[in-house]
Short mmCIF file of C-alpha atoms and ligand atoms in Angstrom, two decimals:
data_model
loop_
_atom_site.label_atom_id
_atom_site.label_comp_id
_atom_site.label_asym_id
_atom_site.label_seq_id
_atom_site.Cartn_x
_atom_site.Cartn_y
_atom_site.Cartn_z
CA MET B 9 -2.11 61.34 -28.23
CA LYS B 10 0.67 60.80 -30.62
CA ILE B 11 3.83 60.40 -28.62
CA LEU B 12 7.45 60.31 -29.88
CA ILE B 13 9.81 58.49 -27.46
CA ILE B 14 13.53 58.72 -28.11
CA GLY B 15 15.41 55.86 -26.27
CA ALA B 16 12.47 53.32 -26.06
CA THR B 17 14.81 50.41 -26.13
CA GLY B 18 16.88 51.46 -23.05
CA ALA B 19 16.45 50.57 -19.42
CA ILE B 20 13.86 53.29 -18.61
CA GLY B 21 12.38 53.23 -22.21
CA LYS B 22 11.54 49.55 -21.94
CA ILE B 23 9.51 50.22 -18.82
CA VAL B 24 7.72 53.44 -19.96
CA THR B 25 7.08 52.65 -23.68
CA PRO B 26 4.55 49.83 -23.27
CA ALA B 27 2.73 51.79 -20.43
CA LEU B 28 2.37 54.74 -22.87
CA ALA B 29 1.39 52.45 -25.76
CA GLN B 30 -1.63 51.14 -23.78
CA LYS B 31 -3.38 54.58 -24.25
CA HIS B 32 -1.48 56.43 -26.94
CA GLU B 33 0.01 56.09 -30.38
CA VAL B 34 3.72 55.75 -29.82
CA ILE B 35 6.56 56.32 -32.26
CA THR B 36 9.94 55.16 -31.11
CA ALA B 37 13.42 56.55 -32.04
CA GLY B 38 17.11 55.79 -31.35
CA ARG B 39 20.46 55.73 -33.06
CA ASN B 40 20.35 52.14 -34.01
CA SER B 41 16.79 51.19 -32.72
CA GLY B 42 13.21 52.33 -32.89
CA ASP B 43 10.81 53.24 -35.78
CA ILE B 44 12.99 56.04 -36.85
CA GLN B 45 16.76 56.74 -36.40
CA VAL B 46 18.01 59.84 -34.63
CA ASP B 47 21.22 60.92 -32.82
CA ILE B 48 20.23 63.66 -30.39
CA SER B 49 23.86 64.89 -30.28
CA SER B 50 23.35 66.14 -33.88
CA ALA B 51 21.01 69.12 -34.52
CA ASP B 52 20.78 67.99 -38.20
CA SER B 53 19.63 64.60 -37.12
CA ILE B 54 16.97 66.02 -34.78
CA LYS B 55 15.68 68.25 -37.68
CA ALA B 56 15.48 65.33 -39.94
CA MET B 57 13.46 63.33 -37.33
CA PHE B 58 10.90 66.14 -36.92
CA ASN B 59 10.58 66.49 -40.60
CA LEU B 60 9.73 62.83 -40.82
CA VAL B 61 7.29 62.45 -37.99
CA LYS B 62 4.30 64.87 -37.97
CA ASN B 63 1.62 65.86 -35.59
CA ILE B 64 3.41 65.06 -32.39
CA ASP B 65 1.58 65.75 -29.10
CA ALA B 66 4.23 64.62 -26.82
CA CYS B 67 8.06 64.31 -27.22
CA VAL B 68 9.66 62.20 -24.53
CA CYS B 69 13.42 61.67 -24.22
CA VAL B 70 14.91 58.84 -22.20
CA ALA B 71 18.18 58.89 -24.01
CA GLY B 72 21.73 60.48 -23.34
CA ASP B 73 25.05 59.37 -22.20
CA SER B 74 27.10 61.06 -19.47
CA HIS B 75 30.39 60.17 -17.59
CA THR B 76 30.83 58.38 -14.25
CA GLY B 77 34.20 58.75 -12.57
CA ASP B 78 36.17 60.34 -9.63
CA LEU B 79 36.97 63.97 -9.59
CA ALA B 80 40.74 63.44 -9.58
CA THR B 81 40.71 61.88 -13.03
CA LEU B 82 37.72 63.89 -14.59
CA THR B 83 38.64 65.60 -17.80
CA GLU B 84 37.07 68.23 -20.00
CA GLU B 85 36.62 65.46 -22.54
CA ASN B 86 34.65 63.45 -20.00
CA LEU B 87 32.41 66.39 -19.22
CA ASN B 88 31.93 67.05 -22.85
CA LEU B 89 30.49 63.58 -23.46
CA GLY B 90 27.50 64.34 -21.30
CA ILE B 91 27.21 68.01 -22.25
CA LYS B 92 27.02 67.28 -25.96
CA ASN B 93 24.95 64.17 -25.74
CA LYS B 94 22.55 64.29 -22.79
CA LEU B 95 22.39 68.09 -22.09
CA ILE B 96 22.70 69.88 -25.41
CA GLY B 97 20.99 66.93 -27.08
CA GLN B 98 17.85 67.26 -25.04
CA ALA B 99 17.97 71.04 -25.24
CA ASN B 100 18.21 70.91 -29.03
CA LEU B 101 15.14 68.53 -28.98
CA VAL B 102 13.11 71.45 -27.46
CA LEU B 103 14.80 74.32 -29.42
CA ILE B 104 14.13 72.52 -32.70
CA GLY B 105 10.95 70.57 -31.63
CA GLN B 106 9.11 73.68 -30.40
CA ASN B 107 8.48 74.55 -34.08
CA TYR B 108 6.97 71.22 -34.94
CA LEU B 109 5.01 69.90 -31.84
CA ASN B 110 1.11 70.37 -32.03
CA ASP B 111 -0.35 73.26 -29.98
CA ASN B 112 -0.61 72.51 -26.25
CA GLY B 113 1.89 69.62 -26.70
CA SER B 114 4.58 68.71 -24.17
CA PHE B 115 8.25 67.84 -23.79
CA THR B 116 9.41 65.40 -21.18
CA LEU B 117 13.23 65.37 -20.70
CA THR B 118 15.15 62.97 -18.36
CA SER B 119 17.88 64.20 -15.94
CA GLY B 120 18.73 62.16 -12.71
CA LYS B 121 19.17 62.29 -8.96
CA MET B 122 22.87 63.11 -9.35
CA GLY B 123 21.90 66.59 -10.41
CA ASP B 124 20.76 67.64 -6.95
CA LYS B 125 21.52 64.77 -4.52
CA PRO B 126 24.86 63.56 -5.89
CA ILE B 127 27.14 60.90 -4.46
CA LYS B 128 30.86 60.39 -5.03
CA ASN B 129 32.01 59.90 -8.65
CA ALA B 130 29.05 61.80 -10.02
CA ALA B 131 30.40 65.24 -11.09
CA GLY B 132 30.23 64.30 -14.67
CA LYS B 133 26.48 63.45 -14.29
CA ALA B 134 25.69 66.26 -11.90
CA ILE B 135 26.89 69.04 -14.37
CA VAL B 136 24.60 67.57 -16.98
CA ASN B 137 21.56 66.88 -14.86
CA GLY B 138 21.71 70.17 -13.16
CA GLY B 139 21.86 71.82 -16.62
CA ILE B 140 18.88 69.94 -17.88
CA ASN B 141 16.83 70.90 -14.81
CA SER B 142 17.75 74.51 -15.08
CA PHE B 143 17.18 74.71 -18.85
CA MET B 144 13.77 73.24 -18.44
CA MET B 145 12.75 75.64 -15.63
CA ALA B 146 13.77 78.60 -17.74
CA ALA B 147 12.36 77.30 -21.05
CA SER B 148 9.04 76.65 -19.34
CA LEU B 149 8.44 80.25 -18.86
CA GLU B 150 8.66 80.98 -22.61
CA MET B 151 7.16 77.87 -24.39
CA PRO B 152 5.08 79.05 -27.37
CA ARG B 153 1.47 77.84 -28.35
CA GLY B 154 0.53 76.24 -24.99
CA LEU B 155 3.44 73.81 -25.07
CA ARG B 156 4.63 72.46 -21.79
CA ILE B 157 8.04 71.11 -20.57
CA ASN B 158 9.01 69.00 -17.57
CA VAL B 159 11.90 66.90 -16.47
CA VAL B 160 11.69 63.49 -14.92
CA SER B 161 14.66 62.94 -12.52
CA PRO B 162 14.83 59.37 -11.33
CA SER B 163 17.23 57.78 -8.91
CA LYS B 164 18.73 54.47 -9.96
CA ILE B 165 15.96 52.69 -11.67
CA SER B 166 16.73 49.23 -10.15
CA ASP B 167 15.75 51.00 -6.87
CA ILE B 168 12.48 52.40 -8.19
CA PRO B 169 8.99 50.63 -8.15
CA VAL B 170 8.10 50.38 -11.86
CA ASN B 171 4.76 52.25 -11.40
CA ASP B 172 6.36 55.19 -9.76
CA LEU B 173 8.64 55.66 -12.83
CA ILE B 174 5.66 55.29 -15.17
CA ASP B 175 3.63 57.63 -13.15
CA GLY B 176 6.40 60.28 -13.40
CA TYR B 177 6.32 60.29 -17.07
CA LEU B 178 2.53 60.13 -17.20
CA LYS B 179 2.31 63.22 -14.94
CA SER B 180 4.36 65.24 -17.35
CA ILE B 181 2.52 64.02 -20.51
CA GLU B 182 -1.05 63.85 -19.28
CA ASN B 183 -1.59 66.12 -16.35
CA GLY B 184 -1.01 69.74 -17.66
CA THR B 185 2.16 70.01 -15.49
CA ASN B 186 4.59 72.60 -16.65
CA GLY B 187 8.09 73.60 -15.38
CA GLU B 188 8.29 70.87 -12.80
CA ILE B 189 11.33 68.53 -11.96
CA ILE B 190 9.47 65.28 -11.22
CA LYS B 191 11.76 63.58 -8.70
CA ILE B 192 11.34 59.83 -8.51
CA ASN B 193 12.32 57.86 -5.41
CA TYR B 194 14.56 60.40 -3.70
N1 NAP D 12 19.10 53.83 -15.76
C1 NAP D 12 19.06 54.57 -14.66
O1 NAP D 12 19.17 54.08 -13.49
C2 NAP D 12 18.95 56.03 -14.72
C3 NAP D 12 18.64 56.86 -13.59
C4 NAP D 12 18.54 58.21 -13.68
C5 NAP D 12 18.59 58.77 -14.94
N2 NAP D 12 18.79 58.15 -16.11
C6 NAP D 12 18.99 58.72 -17.32
O2 NAP D 12 17.96 58.24 -18.16
C7 NAP D 12 18.42 58.24 -19.44
C8 NAP D 12 18.19 56.82 -20.07
O3 NAP D 12 18.79 55.89 -19.16
P1 NAP D 12 18.79 54.39 -19.58
O4 NAP D 12 19.56 53.60 -18.43
O5 NAP D 12 17.37 53.97 -19.87
O6 NAP D 12 19.77 54.26 -20.95
P2 NAP D 12 20.12 53.04 -21.73
O7 NAP D 12 19.63 51.75 -21.14
O8 NAP D 12 21.62 53.25 -22.06
O9 NAP D 12 19.26 53.23 -23.06
C9 NAP D 12 19.55 54.47 -23.82
C10 NAP D 12 18.44 54.50 -24.95
O10 NAP D 12 18.69 55.78 -25.72
C11 NAP D 12 19.06 55.53 -26.92
N3 NAP D 12 20.17 56.49 -27.19
C12 NAP D 12 21.32 56.56 -26.51
N4 NAP D 12 22.02 57.62 -26.98
C13 NAP D 12 21.21 58.18 -27.98
C14 NAP D 12 21.40 59.34 -28.87
N5 NAP D 12 22.49 60.07 -28.83
N6 NAP D 12 20.46 59.65 -29.64
C15 NAP D 12 19.32 58.97 -29.88
N7 NAP D 12 19.12 57.77 -29.02
C16 NAP D 12 20.05 57.54 -28.04
C17 NAP D 12 19.54 54.06 -27.05
O11 NAP D 12 19.20 53.47 -28.31
P3 NAP D 12 20.43 53.42 -29.51
O12 NAP D 12 21.54 52.75 -28.89
O13 NAP D 12 19.72 52.68 -30.56
O14 NAP D 12 20.55 54.81 -29.80
C18 NAP D 12 18.56 53.36 -26.03
O15 NAP D 12 17.35 53.17 -26.52
C19 NAP D 12 19.93 58.60 -19.47
O16 NAP D 12 20.03 59.98 -19.83
C20 NAP D 12 20.32 58.36 -18.13
O17 NAP D 12 21.36 59.08 -17.71
C21 NAP D 12 19.02 56.66 -15.96
#
């Protein structure tokens, strides 16, 4: 498969990318890193990326910022950071990318445990992760041309056995799974 991975140099990307590269052709993307440059918070940038990379079978996103902080000081601006970047950024990857991926290809987005098992100081992450999970479940019902979509939702990766994290992404990419929130180490 030809796999596009956005955020390959990050904490999760550094673990998942070499594992994918053992079996697949991998193209990496990031704002300042990777084979090609993209900022997922910009729809124009996403379009430019998909116009550059052709014949993608799987688009994997392990990128996107969101805010950590207590409820008392949380602001709309704080929320918008994650909404614009991690939530709408990943949704736009799907909305735009659905017109570019090969038939029967897949999207794998990343949310996180704070979406459904939050701890304190996580409202800024919860709103984003919950949105990603809900968007994915609804979008999975209407994907064209046999395309699939899943979300990997990890807990803190320092607490996760490396192979569990890799297996989560492989399940989405290789196993025909569709519409699933793949929870890692809850
Ligand atoms: N780390 C964890 O414990 C954990 C747990 C659960 C969920 N998550 C989620 O998993 C995702 C990745 O986490 P991480 O810890 O691996 O992040 P990270 O270490 O900060 O790495 C982020 C990666 O994404 C790229 N990136 C960031 N913003 C981007 C943008 N707007 N457009 C394109 N590329 C962008 C970065 O490269 P450039 O700087 O070159 O753009 C980098 O390669 C995040 O959404 C995070 O919330 C992380």
